[in-house]
Amino acid sequence: MVTIDRPEGTSGGGLAHEPHVPPGPRPGTGTAELGRIGEQIACRLLDSRGYTVLWTNYRCPYGEADIICYDESTEEVVFVEVKARRAQDRHRAFWPELAVDAAKRDRYRKISRHFAREHHPVRRMRCDVIAVQVDDLGASLRHYRNAFPAGEGW
């Protein structure tokens, strides 16, 4: 069994590919349940990398952030959008992270500004995306650090 550990050479920013993580959800799993499972897997990944998860499913007037955590190594509050999708064919690539469109990015900027006003002082923020690709054998993860700008100038 493979656990979610930081692979060697992924200490910097940008894209980090994670090992395949068994077991995956059952084939009949609905969209909401798949999203919840994806968020749980993402929290485990963040925890394994030394992040402190502050909130899950943080809600404000501008929407919901899947995960808000603190990255002690960079002293940043990190807003994480998790996108989980089920693969129908293990040999066909697909990219759940492509579902983070301009509207979703704008919503996260507003959410991060709202959070910073509520929890002053927040000195540094960033927005990450974690893509969770699920199939019958488990899940594979891609973590995009600083995927798009947070709501600067709050």
Short mmCIF file of C-alpha atoms in Angstrom, two decimals:
data_model
loop_
_atom_site.label_atom_id
_atom_site.label_comp_id
_atom_site.label_asym_id
_atom_site.label_seq_id
_atom_site.Cartn_x
_atom_site.Cartn_y
_atom_site.Cartn_z
CA MET A 1 0.00 0.00 0.00
CA VAL A 2 1.28 3.45 -0.91
CA THR A 3 0.89 6.37 1.49
CA ILE A 4 0.79 10.05 0.62
CA ASP A 5 4.33 11.21 1.26
CA ARG A 6 6.25 14.05 -0.31
CA PRO A 7 8.28 12.58 -3.14
CA GLU A 8 11.92 13.57 -3.21
CA GLY A 9 12.55 16.70 -5.23
CA THR A 10 9.12 18.31 -4.71
CA SER A 11 10.01 20.81 -2.01
CA GLY A 12 9.63 23.83 -4.30
CA GLY A 13 6.52 25.46 -5.72
CA GLY A 14 4.62 24.56 -8.84
CA LEU A 15 3.28 21.19 -9.83
CA ALA A 16 4.00 18.19 -7.66
CA HIS A 17 2.84 14.76 -8.82
CA GLU A 18 1.86 12.43 -6.06
CA PRO A 19 1.97 8.64 -6.01
CA HIS A 20 -1.12 6.60 -6.66
CA VAL A 21 -3.12 6.32 -3.43
CA PRO A 22 -5.41 3.30 -2.95
CA PRO A 23 -8.23 2.60 -2.42
CA GLY A 24 -10.63 4.52 -4.65
CA PRO A 25 -14.33 5.13 -4.08
CA ARG A 26 -16.90 2.65 -5.31
CA PRO A 27 -18.03 3.05 -8.94
CA GLY A 28 -21.53 4.27 -7.95
CA THR A 29 -20.21 7.17 -5.84
CA GLY A 30 -22.11 10.41 -6.53
CA THR A 31 -20.56 13.78 -7.37
CA ALA A 32 -20.99 15.28 -3.87
CA GLU A 33 -19.53 12.19 -2.20
CA LEU A 34 -16.63 12.10 -4.66
CA GLY A 35 -15.94 15.77 -3.86
CA ARG A 36 -15.96 15.05 -0.13
CA ILE A 37 -13.58 12.12 -0.60
CA GLY A 38 -11.32 14.31 -2.75
CA GLU A 39 -11.21 16.96 -0.02
CA GLN A 40 -10.32 14.35 2.62
CA ILE A 41 -7.48 13.06 0.44
CA ALA A 42 -6.29 16.64 -0.18
CA CYS A 43 -6.29 17.35 3.58
CA ARG A 44 -4.11 14.25 4.14
CA LEU A 45 -1.71 15.47 1.44
CA LEU A 46 -1.49 18.95 2.96
CA ASP A 47 -0.98 17.51 6.44
CA SER A 48 1.80 15.24 5.16
CA ARG A 49 3.53 18.33 3.75
CA GLY A 50 3.42 20.18 7.06
CA TYR A 51 0.46 22.47 6.38
CA THR A 52 -1.99 23.19 9.18
CA VAL A 53 -5.60 22.85 8.02
CA LEU A 54 -7.57 25.75 9.52
CA TRP A 55 -10.99 25.29 7.87
CA THR A 56 -12.73 22.97 5.50
CA ASN A 57 -15.74 24.18 3.54
CA TYR A 58 -15.30 27.79 4.71
CA ARG A 59 -18.39 29.78 3.71
CA CYS A 60 -18.80 33.52 3.32
CA PRO A 61 -21.08 35.78 1.23
CA TYR A 62 -18.85 35.22 -1.83
CA GLY A 63 -18.94 31.43 -1.80
CA GLU A 64 -17.12 28.49 -0.32
CA ALA A 65 -13.43 27.62 -0.13
CA ASP A 66 -12.80 23.87 0.03
CA ILE A 67 -9.80 24.12 2.36
CA ILE A 68 -8.02 26.99 4.11
CA CYS A 69 -4.68 26.08 5.60
CA TYR A 70 -1.46 27.64 6.83
CA ASP A 71 1.90 26.93 5.20
CA GLU A 72 4.42 27.57 7.96
CA SER A 73 7.37 27.29 5.56
CA THR A 74 6.19 30.35 3.61
CA GLU A 75 4.07 31.94 6.36
CA GLU A 76 1.09 32.07 4.00
CA VAL A 77 -2.60 31.41 4.45
CA VAL A 78 -3.46 29.08 1.57
CA PHE A 79 -6.89 28.80 -0.05
CA VAL A 80 -7.21 25.41 -1.75
CA GLU A 81 -9.70 24.49 -4.45
CA VAL A 82 -10.02 20.71 -4.75
CA LYS A 83 -11.24 19.21 -8.02
CA ALA A 84 -11.99 15.50 -7.97
CA ARG A 85 -13.07 13.54 -11.03
CA ARG A 86 -13.56 9.86 -11.77
CA ALA A 87 -11.53 8.38 -14.62
CA GLN A 88 -13.56 6.17 -16.91
CA ASP A 89 -10.47 4.80 -18.63
CA ARG A 90 -7.18 4.48 -16.77
CA HIS A 91 -5.19 4.99 -20.00
CA ARG A 92 -6.91 8.22 -21.04
CA ALA A 93 -5.56 11.37 -19.42
CA PHE A 94 -7.97 13.92 -18.06
CA TRP A 95 -7.43 17.03 -16.02
CA PRO A 96 -9.90 17.89 -13.22
CA GLU A 97 -7.96 21.11 -12.57
CA LEU A 98 -9.16 22.53 -15.90
CA ALA A 99 -12.57 22.99 -14.23
CA VAL A 100 -11.07 25.88 -12.21
CA ASP A 101 -12.22 28.53 -14.66
CA ALA A 102 -12.05 32.34 -14.54
CA ALA A 103 -15.29 32.59 -12.54
CA LYS A 104 -13.99 30.14 -9.90
CA ARG A 105 -10.66 32.01 -9.67
CA ASP A 106 -12.49 35.33 -9.26
CA ARG A 107 -14.70 33.82 -6.56
CA TYR A 108 -11.60 32.60 -4.66
CA ARG A 109 -10.04 36.07 -4.86
CA LYS A 110 -13.21 37.53 -3.28
CA ILE A 111 -13.32 34.78 -0.65
CA SER A 112 -9.66 35.36 0.29
CA ARG A 113 -10.20 39.14 0.59
CA HIS A 114 -13.24 38.54 2.80
CA PHE A 115 -11.30 36.08 4.95
CA ALA A 116 -8.42 38.56 5.34
CA ARG A 117 -10.81 41.28 6.50
CA GLU A 118 -12.44 38.90 9.00
CA HIS A 119 -9.18 37.47 10.36
CA HIS A 120 -6.86 40.46 10.30
CA PRO A 121 -3.90 40.45 10.16
CA VAL A 122 -3.34 38.10 7.24
CA ARG A 123 -0.01 39.15 5.83
CA ARG A 124 0.43 36.70 2.96
CA MET A 125 -2.04 34.58 1.00
CA ARG A 126 -2.01 32.33 -2.01
CA CYS A 127 -4.43 30.09 -3.90
CA ASP A 128 -3.56 26.47 -4.68
CA VAL A 129 -5.40 23.82 -6.66
CA ILE A 130 -5.31 20.11 -5.87
CA ALA A 131 -6.55 17.83 -8.64
CA VAL A 132 -7.70 14.38 -7.54
CA GLN A 133 -8.03 11.80 -10.32
CA VAL A 134 -9.96 8.80 -9.07
CA ASP A 135 -10.29 5.37 -10.64
CA ASP A 136 -11.09 1.88 -9.41
CA LEU A 137 -7.56 1.44 -8.02
CA GLY A 138 -7.37 4.66 -6.02
CA ALA A 139 -6.51 8.29 -6.54
CA SER A 140 -3.60 10.24 -7.96
CA LEU A 141 -3.00 13.86 -7.00
CA ARG A 142 -1.50 16.95 -8.57
CA HIS A 143 -0.84 19.95 -6.32
CA TYR A 144 -0.49 23.33 -8.04
CA ARG A 145 1.04 25.82 -5.63
CA ASN A 146 0.19 29.47 -6.22
CA ALA A 147 -2.11 28.42 -9.09
CA PHE A 148 -3.60 31.90 -9.36
CA PRO A 149 -3.34 35.18 -7.44
CA ALA A 150 -5.14 35.52 -4.13
CA GLY A 151 -7.21 38.62 -3.35
CA GLU A 152 -4.43 41.12 -2.87
CA GLY A 153 -5.13 44.64 -1.71
CA TRP A 154 -7.77 43.86 0.88
#
